[in-house]
Structures are given as structure tokens and as C-alpha cells.
CSV table of C-alpha atoms and ligand atoms in Angstrom, one decimal:
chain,number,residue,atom,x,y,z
A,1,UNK,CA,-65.4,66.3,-17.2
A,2,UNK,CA,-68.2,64.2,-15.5
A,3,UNK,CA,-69.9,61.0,-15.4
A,4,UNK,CA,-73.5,61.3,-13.6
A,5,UNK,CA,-74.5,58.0,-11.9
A,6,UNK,CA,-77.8,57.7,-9.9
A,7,UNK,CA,-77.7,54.4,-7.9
A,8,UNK,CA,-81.6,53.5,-6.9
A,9,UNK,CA,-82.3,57.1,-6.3
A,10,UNK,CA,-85.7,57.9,-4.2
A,11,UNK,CA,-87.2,60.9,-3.4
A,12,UNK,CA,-90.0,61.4,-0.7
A,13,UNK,CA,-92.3,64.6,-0.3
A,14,UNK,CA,-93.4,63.8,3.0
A,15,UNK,CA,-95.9,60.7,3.0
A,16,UNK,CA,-95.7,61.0,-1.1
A,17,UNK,CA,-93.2,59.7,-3.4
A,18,UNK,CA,-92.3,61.6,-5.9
A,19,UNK,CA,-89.4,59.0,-7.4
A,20,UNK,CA,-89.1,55.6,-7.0
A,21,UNK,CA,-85.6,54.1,-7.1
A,22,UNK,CA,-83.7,55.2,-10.3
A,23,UNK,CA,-81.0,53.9,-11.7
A,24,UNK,CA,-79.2,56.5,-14.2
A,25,UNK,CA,-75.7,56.3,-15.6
A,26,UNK,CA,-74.3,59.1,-17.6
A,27,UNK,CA,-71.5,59.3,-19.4
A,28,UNK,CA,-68.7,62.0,-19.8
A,29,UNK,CA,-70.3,64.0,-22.2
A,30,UNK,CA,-73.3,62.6,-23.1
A,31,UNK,CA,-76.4,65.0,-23.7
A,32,UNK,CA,-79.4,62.8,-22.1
A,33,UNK,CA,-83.1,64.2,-21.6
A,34,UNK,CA,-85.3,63.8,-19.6
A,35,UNK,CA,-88.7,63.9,-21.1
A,36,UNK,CA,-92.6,63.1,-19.3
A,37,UNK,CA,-95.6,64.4,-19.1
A,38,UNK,CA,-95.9,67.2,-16.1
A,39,UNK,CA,-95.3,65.9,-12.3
A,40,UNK,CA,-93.4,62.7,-13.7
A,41,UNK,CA,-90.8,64.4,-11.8
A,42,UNK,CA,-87.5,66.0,-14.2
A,43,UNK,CA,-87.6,68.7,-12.0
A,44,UNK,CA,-87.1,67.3,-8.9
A,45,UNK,CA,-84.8,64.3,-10.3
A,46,UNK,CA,-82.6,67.9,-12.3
A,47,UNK,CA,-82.7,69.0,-8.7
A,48,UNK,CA,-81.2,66.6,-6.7
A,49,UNK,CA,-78.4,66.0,-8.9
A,50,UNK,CA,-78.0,69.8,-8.6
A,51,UNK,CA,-78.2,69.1,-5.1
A,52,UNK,CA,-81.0,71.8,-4.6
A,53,UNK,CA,-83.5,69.2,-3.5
A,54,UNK,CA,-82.1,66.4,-0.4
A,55,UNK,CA,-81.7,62.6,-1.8
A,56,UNK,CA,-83.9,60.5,0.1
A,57,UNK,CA,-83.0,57.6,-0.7
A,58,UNK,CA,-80.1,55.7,-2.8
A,59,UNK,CA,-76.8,57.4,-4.0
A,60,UNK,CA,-75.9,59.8,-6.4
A,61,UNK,CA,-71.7,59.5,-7.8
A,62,UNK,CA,-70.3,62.4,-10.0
A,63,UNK,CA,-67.5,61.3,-11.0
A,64,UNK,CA,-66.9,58.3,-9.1
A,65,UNK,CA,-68.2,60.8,-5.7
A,66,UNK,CA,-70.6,60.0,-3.9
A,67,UNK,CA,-72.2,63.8,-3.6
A,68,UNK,CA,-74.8,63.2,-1.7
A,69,UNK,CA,-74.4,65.2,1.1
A,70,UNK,CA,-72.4,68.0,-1.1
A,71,UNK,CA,-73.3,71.5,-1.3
A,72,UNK,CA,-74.6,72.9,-4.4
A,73,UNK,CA,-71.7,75.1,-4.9
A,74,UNK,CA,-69.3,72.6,-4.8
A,75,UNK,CA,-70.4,70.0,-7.3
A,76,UNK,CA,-69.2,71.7,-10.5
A,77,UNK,CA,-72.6,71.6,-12.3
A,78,UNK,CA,-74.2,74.8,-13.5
A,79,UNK,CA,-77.9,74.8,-13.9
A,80,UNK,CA,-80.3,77.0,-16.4
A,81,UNK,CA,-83.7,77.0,-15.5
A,82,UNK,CA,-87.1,78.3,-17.6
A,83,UNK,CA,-87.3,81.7,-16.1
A,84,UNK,CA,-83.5,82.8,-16.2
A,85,UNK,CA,-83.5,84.5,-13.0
A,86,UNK,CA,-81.4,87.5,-14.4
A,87,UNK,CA,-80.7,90.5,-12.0
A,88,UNK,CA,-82.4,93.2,-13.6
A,89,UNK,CA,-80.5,96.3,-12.2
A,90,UNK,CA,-77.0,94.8,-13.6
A,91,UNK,CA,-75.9,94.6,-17.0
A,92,UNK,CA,-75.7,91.5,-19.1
A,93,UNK,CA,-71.8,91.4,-18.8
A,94,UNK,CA,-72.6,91.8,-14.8
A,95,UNK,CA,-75.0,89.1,-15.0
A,96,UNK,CA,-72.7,86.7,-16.5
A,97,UNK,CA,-69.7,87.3,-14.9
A,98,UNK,CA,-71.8,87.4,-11.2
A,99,UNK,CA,-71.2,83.7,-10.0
A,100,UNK,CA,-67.5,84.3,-10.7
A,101,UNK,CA,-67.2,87.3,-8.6
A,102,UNK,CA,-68.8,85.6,-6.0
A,103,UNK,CA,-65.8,83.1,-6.2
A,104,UNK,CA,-63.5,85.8,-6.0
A,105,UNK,CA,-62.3,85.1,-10.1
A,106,UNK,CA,-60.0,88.0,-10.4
A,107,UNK,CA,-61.1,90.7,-12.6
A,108,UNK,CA,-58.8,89.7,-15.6
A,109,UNK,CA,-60.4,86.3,-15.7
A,110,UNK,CA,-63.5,87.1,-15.3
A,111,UNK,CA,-63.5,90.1,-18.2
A,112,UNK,CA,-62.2,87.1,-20.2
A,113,UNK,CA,-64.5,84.2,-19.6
A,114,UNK,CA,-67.3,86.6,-19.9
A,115,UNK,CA,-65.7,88.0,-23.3
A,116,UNK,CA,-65.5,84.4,-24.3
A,117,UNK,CA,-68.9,83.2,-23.3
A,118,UNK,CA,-70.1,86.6,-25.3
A,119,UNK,CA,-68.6,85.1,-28.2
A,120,UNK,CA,-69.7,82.1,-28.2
A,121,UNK,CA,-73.2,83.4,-27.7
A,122,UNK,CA,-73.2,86.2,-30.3
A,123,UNK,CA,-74.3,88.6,-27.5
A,124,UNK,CA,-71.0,90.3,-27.7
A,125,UNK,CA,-72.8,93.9,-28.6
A,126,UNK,CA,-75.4,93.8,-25.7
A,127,UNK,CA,-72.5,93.3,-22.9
A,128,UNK,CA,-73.6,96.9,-21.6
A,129,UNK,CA,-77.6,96.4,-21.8
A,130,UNK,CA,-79.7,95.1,-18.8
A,131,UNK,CA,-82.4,92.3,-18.7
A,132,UNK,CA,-85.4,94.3,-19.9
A,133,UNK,CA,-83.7,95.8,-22.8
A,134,UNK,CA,-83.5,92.6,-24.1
A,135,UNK,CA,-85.7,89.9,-26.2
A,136,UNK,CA,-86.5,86.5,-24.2
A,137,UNK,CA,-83.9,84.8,-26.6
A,138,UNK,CA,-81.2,87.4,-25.8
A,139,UNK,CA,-81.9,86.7,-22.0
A,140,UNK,CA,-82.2,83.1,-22.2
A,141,UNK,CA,-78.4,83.1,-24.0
A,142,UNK,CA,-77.5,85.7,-21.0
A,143,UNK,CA,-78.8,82.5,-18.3
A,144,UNK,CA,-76.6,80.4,-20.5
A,145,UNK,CA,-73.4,82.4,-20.8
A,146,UNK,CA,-74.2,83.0,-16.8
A,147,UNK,CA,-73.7,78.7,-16.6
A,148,UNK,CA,-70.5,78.9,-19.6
A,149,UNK,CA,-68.4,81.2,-17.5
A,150,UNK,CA,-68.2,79.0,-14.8
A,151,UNK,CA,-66.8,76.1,-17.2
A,152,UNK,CA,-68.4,73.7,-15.8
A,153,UNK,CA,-68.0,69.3,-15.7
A,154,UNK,CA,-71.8,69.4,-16.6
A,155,UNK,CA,-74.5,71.7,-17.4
A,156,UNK,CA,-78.3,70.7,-16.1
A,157,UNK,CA,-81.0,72.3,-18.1
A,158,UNK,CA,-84.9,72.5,-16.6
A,159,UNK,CA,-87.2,73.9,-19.6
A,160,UNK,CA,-85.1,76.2,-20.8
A,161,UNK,CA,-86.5,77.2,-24.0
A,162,UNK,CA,-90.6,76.9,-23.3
A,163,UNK,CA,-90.7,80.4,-22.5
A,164,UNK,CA,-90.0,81.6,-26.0
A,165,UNK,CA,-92.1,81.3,-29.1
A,166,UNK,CA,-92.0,78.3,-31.6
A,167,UNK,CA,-89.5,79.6,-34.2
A,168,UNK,CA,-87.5,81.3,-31.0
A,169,UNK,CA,-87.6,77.8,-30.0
A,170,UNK,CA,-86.5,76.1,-32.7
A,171,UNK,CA,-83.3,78.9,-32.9
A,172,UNK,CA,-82.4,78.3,-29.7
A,173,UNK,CA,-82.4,74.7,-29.6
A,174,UNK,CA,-79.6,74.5,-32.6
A,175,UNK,CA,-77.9,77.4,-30.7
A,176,UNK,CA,-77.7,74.3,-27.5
A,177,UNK,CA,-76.8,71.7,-29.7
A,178,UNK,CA,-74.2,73.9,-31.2
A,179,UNK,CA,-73.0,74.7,-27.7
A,180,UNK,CA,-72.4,71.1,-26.8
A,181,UNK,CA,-70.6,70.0,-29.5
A,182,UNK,CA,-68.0,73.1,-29.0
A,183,UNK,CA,-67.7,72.2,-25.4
A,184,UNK,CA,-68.3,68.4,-24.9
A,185,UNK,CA,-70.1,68.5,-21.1
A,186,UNK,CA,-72.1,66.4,-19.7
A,187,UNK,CA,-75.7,67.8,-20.1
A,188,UNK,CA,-78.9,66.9,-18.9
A,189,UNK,CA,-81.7,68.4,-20.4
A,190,UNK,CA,-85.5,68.4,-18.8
A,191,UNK,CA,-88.3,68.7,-21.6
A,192,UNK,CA,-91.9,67.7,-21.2
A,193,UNK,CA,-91.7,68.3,-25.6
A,194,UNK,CA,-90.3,65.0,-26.9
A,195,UNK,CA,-89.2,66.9,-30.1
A,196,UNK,CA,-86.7,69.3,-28.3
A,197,UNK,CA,-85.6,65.8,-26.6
A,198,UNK,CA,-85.6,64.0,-30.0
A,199,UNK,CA,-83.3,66.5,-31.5
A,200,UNK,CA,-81.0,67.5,-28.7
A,201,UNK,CA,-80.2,64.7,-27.0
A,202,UNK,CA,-78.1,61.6,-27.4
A,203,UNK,CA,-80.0,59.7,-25.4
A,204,UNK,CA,-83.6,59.7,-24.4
A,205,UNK,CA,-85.0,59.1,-21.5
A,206,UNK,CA,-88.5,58.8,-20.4
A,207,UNK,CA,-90.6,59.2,-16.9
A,208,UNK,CA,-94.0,58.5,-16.0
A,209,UNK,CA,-94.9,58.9,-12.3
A,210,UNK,CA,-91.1,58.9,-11.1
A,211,UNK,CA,-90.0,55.9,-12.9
A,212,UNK,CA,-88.3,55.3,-16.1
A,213,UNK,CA,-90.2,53.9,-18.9
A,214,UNK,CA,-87.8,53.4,-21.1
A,215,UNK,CA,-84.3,54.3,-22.5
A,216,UNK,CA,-82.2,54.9,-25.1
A,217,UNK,CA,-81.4,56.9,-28.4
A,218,UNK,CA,-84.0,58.9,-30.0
A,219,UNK,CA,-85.0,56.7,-33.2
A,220,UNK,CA,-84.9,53.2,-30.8
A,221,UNK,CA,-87.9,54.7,-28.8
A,222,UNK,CA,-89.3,56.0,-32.0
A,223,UNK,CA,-89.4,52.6,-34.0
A,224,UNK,CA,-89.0,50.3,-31.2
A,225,UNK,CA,-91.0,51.7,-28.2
A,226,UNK,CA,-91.2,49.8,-25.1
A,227,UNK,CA,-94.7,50.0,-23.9
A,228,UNK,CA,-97.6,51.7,-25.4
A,229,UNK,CA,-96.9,55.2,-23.6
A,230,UNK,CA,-93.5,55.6,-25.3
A,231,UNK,CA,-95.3,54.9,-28.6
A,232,UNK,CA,-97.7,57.4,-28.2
A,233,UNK,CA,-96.1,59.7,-26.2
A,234,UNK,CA,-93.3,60.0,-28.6
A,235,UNK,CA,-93.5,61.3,-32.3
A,236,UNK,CA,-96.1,63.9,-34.1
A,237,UNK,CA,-98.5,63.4,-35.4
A,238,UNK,CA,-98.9,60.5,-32.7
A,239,UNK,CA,-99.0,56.8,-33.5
A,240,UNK,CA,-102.2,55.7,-34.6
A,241,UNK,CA,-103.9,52.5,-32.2
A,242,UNK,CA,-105.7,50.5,-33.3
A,243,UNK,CA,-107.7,47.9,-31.0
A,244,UNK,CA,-107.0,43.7,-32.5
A,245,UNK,CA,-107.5,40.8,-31.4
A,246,UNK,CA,-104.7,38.1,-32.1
A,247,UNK,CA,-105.6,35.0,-34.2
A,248,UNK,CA,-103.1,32.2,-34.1
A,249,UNK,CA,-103.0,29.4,-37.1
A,250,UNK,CA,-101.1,26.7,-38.5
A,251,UNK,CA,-99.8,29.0,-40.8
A,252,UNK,CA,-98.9,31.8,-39.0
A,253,UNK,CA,-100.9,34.4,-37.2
A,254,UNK,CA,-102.9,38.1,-37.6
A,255,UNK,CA,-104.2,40.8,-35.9
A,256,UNK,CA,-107.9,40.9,-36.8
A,257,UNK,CA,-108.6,44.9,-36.5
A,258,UNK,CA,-112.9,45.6,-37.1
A,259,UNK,CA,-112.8,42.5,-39.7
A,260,UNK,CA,-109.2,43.8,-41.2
A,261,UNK,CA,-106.9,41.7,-40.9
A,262,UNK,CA,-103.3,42.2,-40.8
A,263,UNK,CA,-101.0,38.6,-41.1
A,264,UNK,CA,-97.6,38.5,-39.4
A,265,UNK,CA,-94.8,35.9,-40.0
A,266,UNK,CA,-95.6,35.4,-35.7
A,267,UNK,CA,-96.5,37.3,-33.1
A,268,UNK,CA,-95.7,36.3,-29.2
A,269,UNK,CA,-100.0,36.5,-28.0
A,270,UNK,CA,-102.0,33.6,-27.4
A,271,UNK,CA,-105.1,33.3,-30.2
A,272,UNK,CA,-107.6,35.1,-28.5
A,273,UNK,CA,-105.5,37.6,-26.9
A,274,UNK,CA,-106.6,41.7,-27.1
A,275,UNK,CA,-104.2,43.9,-28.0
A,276,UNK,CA,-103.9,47.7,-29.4
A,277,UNK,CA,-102.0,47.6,-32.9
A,278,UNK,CA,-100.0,50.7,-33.7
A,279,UNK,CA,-99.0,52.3,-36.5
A,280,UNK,CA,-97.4,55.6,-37.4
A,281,UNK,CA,-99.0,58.4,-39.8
A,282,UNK,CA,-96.3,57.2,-42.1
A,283,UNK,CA,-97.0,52.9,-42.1
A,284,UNK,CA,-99.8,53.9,-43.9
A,285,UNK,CA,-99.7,54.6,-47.6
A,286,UNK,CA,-101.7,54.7,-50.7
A,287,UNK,CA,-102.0,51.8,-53.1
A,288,UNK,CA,-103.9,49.7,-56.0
A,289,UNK,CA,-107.0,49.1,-54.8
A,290,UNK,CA,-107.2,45.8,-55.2
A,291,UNK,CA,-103.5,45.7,-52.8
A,292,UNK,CA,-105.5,47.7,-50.0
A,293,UNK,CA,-105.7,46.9,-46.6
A,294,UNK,CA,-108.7,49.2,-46.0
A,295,UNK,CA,-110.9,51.6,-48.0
A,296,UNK,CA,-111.6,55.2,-46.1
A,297,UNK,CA,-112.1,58.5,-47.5
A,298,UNK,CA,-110.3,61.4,-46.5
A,299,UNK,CA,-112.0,63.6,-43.7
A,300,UNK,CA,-109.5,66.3,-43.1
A,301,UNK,CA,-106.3,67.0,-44.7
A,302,UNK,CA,-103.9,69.5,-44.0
A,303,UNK,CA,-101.3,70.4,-47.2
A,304,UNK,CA,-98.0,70.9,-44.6
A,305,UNK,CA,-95.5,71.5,-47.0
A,306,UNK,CA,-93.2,69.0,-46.6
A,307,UNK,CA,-95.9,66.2,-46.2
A,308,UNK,CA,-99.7,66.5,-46.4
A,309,UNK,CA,-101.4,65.1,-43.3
A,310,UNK,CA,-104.9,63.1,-43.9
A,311,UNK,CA,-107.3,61.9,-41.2
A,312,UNK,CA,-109.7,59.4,-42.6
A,313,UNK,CA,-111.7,56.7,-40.1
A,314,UNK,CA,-110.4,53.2,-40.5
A,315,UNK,CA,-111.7,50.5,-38.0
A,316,UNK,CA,-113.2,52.5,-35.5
A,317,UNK,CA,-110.6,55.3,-35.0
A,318,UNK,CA,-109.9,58.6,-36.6
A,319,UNK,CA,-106.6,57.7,-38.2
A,320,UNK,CA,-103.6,60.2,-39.3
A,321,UNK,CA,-101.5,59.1,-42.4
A,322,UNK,CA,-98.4,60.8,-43.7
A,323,UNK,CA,-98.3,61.3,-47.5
A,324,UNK,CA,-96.3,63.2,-50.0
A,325,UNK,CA,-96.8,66.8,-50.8
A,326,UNK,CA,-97.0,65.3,-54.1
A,327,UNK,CA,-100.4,63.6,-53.7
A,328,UNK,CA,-103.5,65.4,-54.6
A,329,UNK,CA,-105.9,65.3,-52.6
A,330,UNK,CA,-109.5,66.6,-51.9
A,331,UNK,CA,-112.2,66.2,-49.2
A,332,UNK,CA,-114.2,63.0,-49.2
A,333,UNK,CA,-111.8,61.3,-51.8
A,334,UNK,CA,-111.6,57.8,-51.5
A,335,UNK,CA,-108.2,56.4,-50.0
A,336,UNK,CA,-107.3,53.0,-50.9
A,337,UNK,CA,-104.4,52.0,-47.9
A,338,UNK,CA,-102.0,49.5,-47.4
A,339,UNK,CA,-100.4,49.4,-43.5
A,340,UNK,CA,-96.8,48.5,-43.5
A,341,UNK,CA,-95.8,45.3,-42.1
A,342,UNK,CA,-92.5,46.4,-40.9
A,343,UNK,CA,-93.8,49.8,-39.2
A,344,UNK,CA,-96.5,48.0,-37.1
A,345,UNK,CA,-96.0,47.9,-33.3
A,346,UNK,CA,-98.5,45.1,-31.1
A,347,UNK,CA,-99.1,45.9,-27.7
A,348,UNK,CA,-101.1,44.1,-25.0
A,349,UNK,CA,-104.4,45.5,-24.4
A,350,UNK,CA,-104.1,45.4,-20.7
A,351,UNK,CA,-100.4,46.4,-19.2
A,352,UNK,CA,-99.5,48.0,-23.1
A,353,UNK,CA,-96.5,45.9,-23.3
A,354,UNK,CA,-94.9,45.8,-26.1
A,355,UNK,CA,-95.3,42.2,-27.6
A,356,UNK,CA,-92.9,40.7,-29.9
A,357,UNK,CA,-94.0,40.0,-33.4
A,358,UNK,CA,-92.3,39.7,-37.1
A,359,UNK,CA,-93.0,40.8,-40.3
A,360,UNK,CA,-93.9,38.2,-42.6
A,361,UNK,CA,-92.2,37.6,-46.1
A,362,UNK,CA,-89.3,40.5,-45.8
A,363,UNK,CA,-89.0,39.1,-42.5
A,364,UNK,CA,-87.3,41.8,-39.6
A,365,UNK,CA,-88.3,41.2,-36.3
A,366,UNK,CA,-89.4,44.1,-34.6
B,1,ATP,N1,-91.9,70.7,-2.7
B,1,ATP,C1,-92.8,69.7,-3.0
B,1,ATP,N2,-93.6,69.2,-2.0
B,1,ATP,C2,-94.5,68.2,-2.3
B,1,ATP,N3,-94.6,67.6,-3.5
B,1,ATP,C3,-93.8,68.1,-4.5
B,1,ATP,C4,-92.9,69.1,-4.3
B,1,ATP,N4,-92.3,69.4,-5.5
B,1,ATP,C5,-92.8,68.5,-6.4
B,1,ATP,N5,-93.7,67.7,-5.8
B,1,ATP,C6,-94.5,66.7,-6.5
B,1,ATP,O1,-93.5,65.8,-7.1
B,1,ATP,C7,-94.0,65.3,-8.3
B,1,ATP,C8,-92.9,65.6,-9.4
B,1,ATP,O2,-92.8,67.0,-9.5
B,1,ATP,P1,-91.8,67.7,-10.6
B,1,ATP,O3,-91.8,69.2,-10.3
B,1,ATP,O4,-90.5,67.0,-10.5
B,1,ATP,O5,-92.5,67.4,-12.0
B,1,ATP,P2,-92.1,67.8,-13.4
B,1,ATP,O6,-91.9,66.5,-14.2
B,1,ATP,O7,-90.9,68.7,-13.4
B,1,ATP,O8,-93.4,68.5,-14.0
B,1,ATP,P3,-93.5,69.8,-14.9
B,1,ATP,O9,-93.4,69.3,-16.3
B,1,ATP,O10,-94.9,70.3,-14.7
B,1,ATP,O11,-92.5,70.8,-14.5
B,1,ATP,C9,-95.3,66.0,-8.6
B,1,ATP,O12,-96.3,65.1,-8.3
B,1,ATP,C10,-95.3,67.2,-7.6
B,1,ATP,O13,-96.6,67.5,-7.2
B,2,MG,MG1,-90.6,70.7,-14.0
């Protein structure tokens, strides 16, 4: 069992830095991922706590070790990366049990651990196959019972699942959520798809040019992001933005959006002040005319299932609102919409700062 705790960790490429000082702590257990848009730099942070990549800078504690300077081998952390690495002239039950006979694991064990890891895989019946005989999901649970055997204090996982195809995907991801809860480790999980980090994880966390954005469980970035990256970045369809200006009264204050305007109990902006309003596919709904925020038509609409998406222009923007498979709807019918006070999200114009503001009437900061 394992805390992870990066202390101001820093990570040069030459003249380049690739990670700027971060400050990580990881409980026993936990499932955290790390999520960003490509070169925000999961890998390399994965890879230093893996200790394949040199710290250069700041200290990183497993347990309450420093490990900075500790081999690889010798940090109990097994790692699955995107392209399993399989051996392709052993079997899968060689494959697995590999990293054990390269310990010197006695042949009892290992038969066992492997036999175990099988199990728990449900790859029991393709012990005696090798890589090609197998489909991507089979090999990707071989990489995996490859890291199990080796019952390790934490597992570190670095895209493991974008090789496979969406519904492979979506199997697989379960199949790593069930696998933590049956075995408890520490896991750290790289994703540039915020949805496998959504749903895996316990905690979210999210890079943007080696630095942390912001922290913290899946539904807190979802209704309370930080900045306006998080909001966008996180959530699909994305958040819709919307650009306002504040207006500040006696009475309270609003975001004026294209002549709409939107009143909030208060909001932390000087009058005057730009900022980008945001609101999610489902802040929007359908209402009494004469209730309506804003009159649009519907442009697009795509009938999901479970939700039927509409995009419709409103102030400026092509706009995405969620509503029930229930409604019917046809191209070019007229939408009469209401945003929800309690699902809107201010941020300022220029840095994209979340700004504090509250709902008026049902109250609720947010
Ligand atoms: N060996 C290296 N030498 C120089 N720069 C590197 C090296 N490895 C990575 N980088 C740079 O460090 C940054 C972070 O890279 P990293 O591989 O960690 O990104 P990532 O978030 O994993 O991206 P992706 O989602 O594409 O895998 C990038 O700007 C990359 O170009
Ligand atoms: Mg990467």
C-alpha cells in the first residue's frame, strides 16, 4: 500500500520545461487522473514517478521515501502503457508471469499469481495463445495481468485503452474500475479523454502546459470549474460561452449577453467589466414563451436516444442545448429558452477566471 507525494516537482528537457513545480499528494488507494490536452505532460509526469524519466527538480515520496534517485525496479509500481509491449514469441501465461521470473518467483508462485491474475481477467482459456492470436482487448488485459502478478503498492496507467475501439473502450474501462475496487492500489491513470477520467477516477486532475489547473472530484470540475479551460475542456457536448458584459445596479446586477440579459442576486465584476458566460447543453431548457430568455430556432438536432441534442444560434454563437428524448422536434422550429440561473458559470474575459456570482431568488452561490 502506497501514498504518492510530489513535492514542487520540475522537469527540464534541456533549455525547455516541460513541468513546472507540482505539488501532488496521493492517497493510499486513491484512483487519480491525469487528464490534458497533448504535450501538457501526463506522460512524462507518469514517468518520473515510474522513475523512467530523471526528476529535475523537487522531490518525489512514496510512502514517506524519498525515491528520487530509486531504480525503477525497486519502487513497487507496475506500469501499463498504450501499446502493451507484449513479447510476441511467448504465450500469454509467459507474458504475464515474465517480470516474475525475472525476480527469480519460484515456479509454484508464479503458476499461481498468473492463475490468479487469469481469473481475475477472464483470460483464463487463452493462457496457451500468443499476442497475435489475440484481439486488442484480450492483449490489453494480458499488459494488465503482466502489472497484477507483481502485486503491486500502485499501478501507473499511460493511455491504456485509446488503442481499442469506442465500445472496446467503454468494456475495458468498467473492467479497470472493477479491478480497483477488488484490489484497492493506488492508481494513476493518464487520459487526454476527460470521460474515461470522469468515470474512472476519484479524483481529477487537470494539466495545461505542465501545470495543474485545477483539482478535485469529477462533478466539482464539472459544476464548479476553476477557470474557463476546465469548463470547456471538461464535459460533452462542451459548455456553451457566451461573451457579457457585467452591469452592476442598486438592485443587484446582470450579465447583458447581445441585449439578453441574464440578472444575478451579485456577481464579484465591476459594471463594465467583459466576461464569457457559460452554460452547459443542459442550463438551457424549453419554456412559455412569454418566460423565455431568448427566442432561436432549431438548426441541427440530433435524436441521441437518451437525450436529443439541438444547436440553435443564440447571441452570437451556435449554441448546444440538452433536451428530452421526449420533445419533438423538427428543423427550423422555433425554441422558446430559459437559461438556468443556478447552472450558469461567469468568467473573466481576459485571464478566464472563474468569478464568483449567485443566483438570484433560490439563492446558491456558485
Ligand atoms: N525526450 C524529450 N525531449 C524533449 N522534450 C520532450 C521529451 N519528451 C517530452 N517532451 C516534451 O515535453 C512536453 C510534455 O510531453 P508529454 O509526452 O509528457 O505530453 P503528454 O501530455 O503525455 O501528451 P500526449 O497526450 O500527446 O501523450 C511536450 O511539450 C513534449 O514535446
Ligand atoms: Mg502521453
Amino acid at each position: 500500500m502506497a501514498t504518492i507525494t510530489l513535492d514542487k516537482i520540475v522537469k527540464n528537457y534541456g533549455a525547455v520545461q516541460a513541468i513546472h513545480g507540482i505539488d501532488l499528494a496521493i492517497e493510499d488507494g486513491e484512483f487519480v487522473a491525469l487528464v490534458g490536452p497533448s504535450g501538457c505532460g501526463k506522460s512524462t509526469l507518469l514517468r518520473m514517478v515510474a522513475g523512467l524519466e530523471d526528476i529535475s527538480d523537487g522531490r518525489l515520496y512514496i510512502g514517506d521515501k524519498v525515491v528520487n534517485a530509486v531504480e525503477p525496479r525497486d519502487r513497487d509500481i507496475a506500469m501499463v502503457f498504450q501499446d502493451y509491449a507484449l513479447y510476441p514469441h511467448m504465450t500469454v501465461a509467459d507474458n504475464i508471469g515474465f517480470g516474475l521470473k525475472m525476480r527469480k518467483t519460484s515456479q509454484t508462485d508464479r503458476k499461481a499469481r498468473i492463475a490468479e491474475a487469469a481469473q481475475m481477467l477472464q483470460i483464463e482459456n487463452l493462457l496457451d495463445r500468443r499476442p497475435a492470436e489475440l484481439s486488442g482487448g484480450q492483449r490489453q488485459r494480458v499488459a494488465m495481468g503482466r502489472a497484477i502478478v507483481r502485486r503491486p503498492s500502485a499501478f501507473l496507467f499511460d493511455e491504456p485503452l485509446s488503442n481499442l475501439d469506442a465500445k472496446l473502450r467503454v468494456e475495458m474501462r468498467t473492467e479497470i474500475k472493477r479491478l480497483h475496487g477488488l484490489l484497492g492500489r493506488t492508481t494513476i491513470y493518464v487520459t487526454h479523454d476527460q470521460v474515461e477520467a470522469l468515470t474512472l477516477a476519484d479524483r481529477v486532475v487537470i494539466l495545461k502546459e505542465g501545470r495543474i489547473l485545477q483539482e478535485g472530484p469529477p462533478l466539482t470540475l464539472y459544476h464548479a470549474p476553476a477557470n474557463r479551460f476546465v469548463a470547456e475542456f471538461i464535459g460533452s457536448p462542451q459548455m456553451n460561452i457566451f461573451n457579457g458584459t457585467v452591469r452592476q445596479s442598486e438592485t443587484g446586477a446582470h450579465v447583458d449577453i447581445d441585449g439578453i440579459r441574464l440578472p444575478f442576486a451579485q456577481i464579484a465584476a465591476p459594471d463594465g467589466a467583459r466576461v464569457h458566460l457559460g452554460a452547459r447543453p443542459e442550463a438551457l431548457s424549453l419554456c412559455a414563451y412569454e418566460m423565455a430568455d431568448v427566442h432561436t430556432q432549431v438548426d441541427v438536432y440530433e435524436p441521441l436516444g437518451s437525450d436529443t441534442m439541438v444547436s440553435a444560434r443564440i447571441a452570437g454563437i451556435t449554441a448546444v442545448i440538452r433536451l428530452s428524448p421526449e420533445t419533438q422536434v423538427t428543423r427550423g422550429m422555433k425554441l422558446s429558452l430559459r437559461l438556468d440561473r443556478s447552472k450558469l458559470h461567469v468568467f473573466d474575459a481576459d485571464s478566464g477566471e472563474r468569478i464568483t456570482c449567485s443566483a438570484q431568488a433560490s439563492g446558491g452561490a456558485n
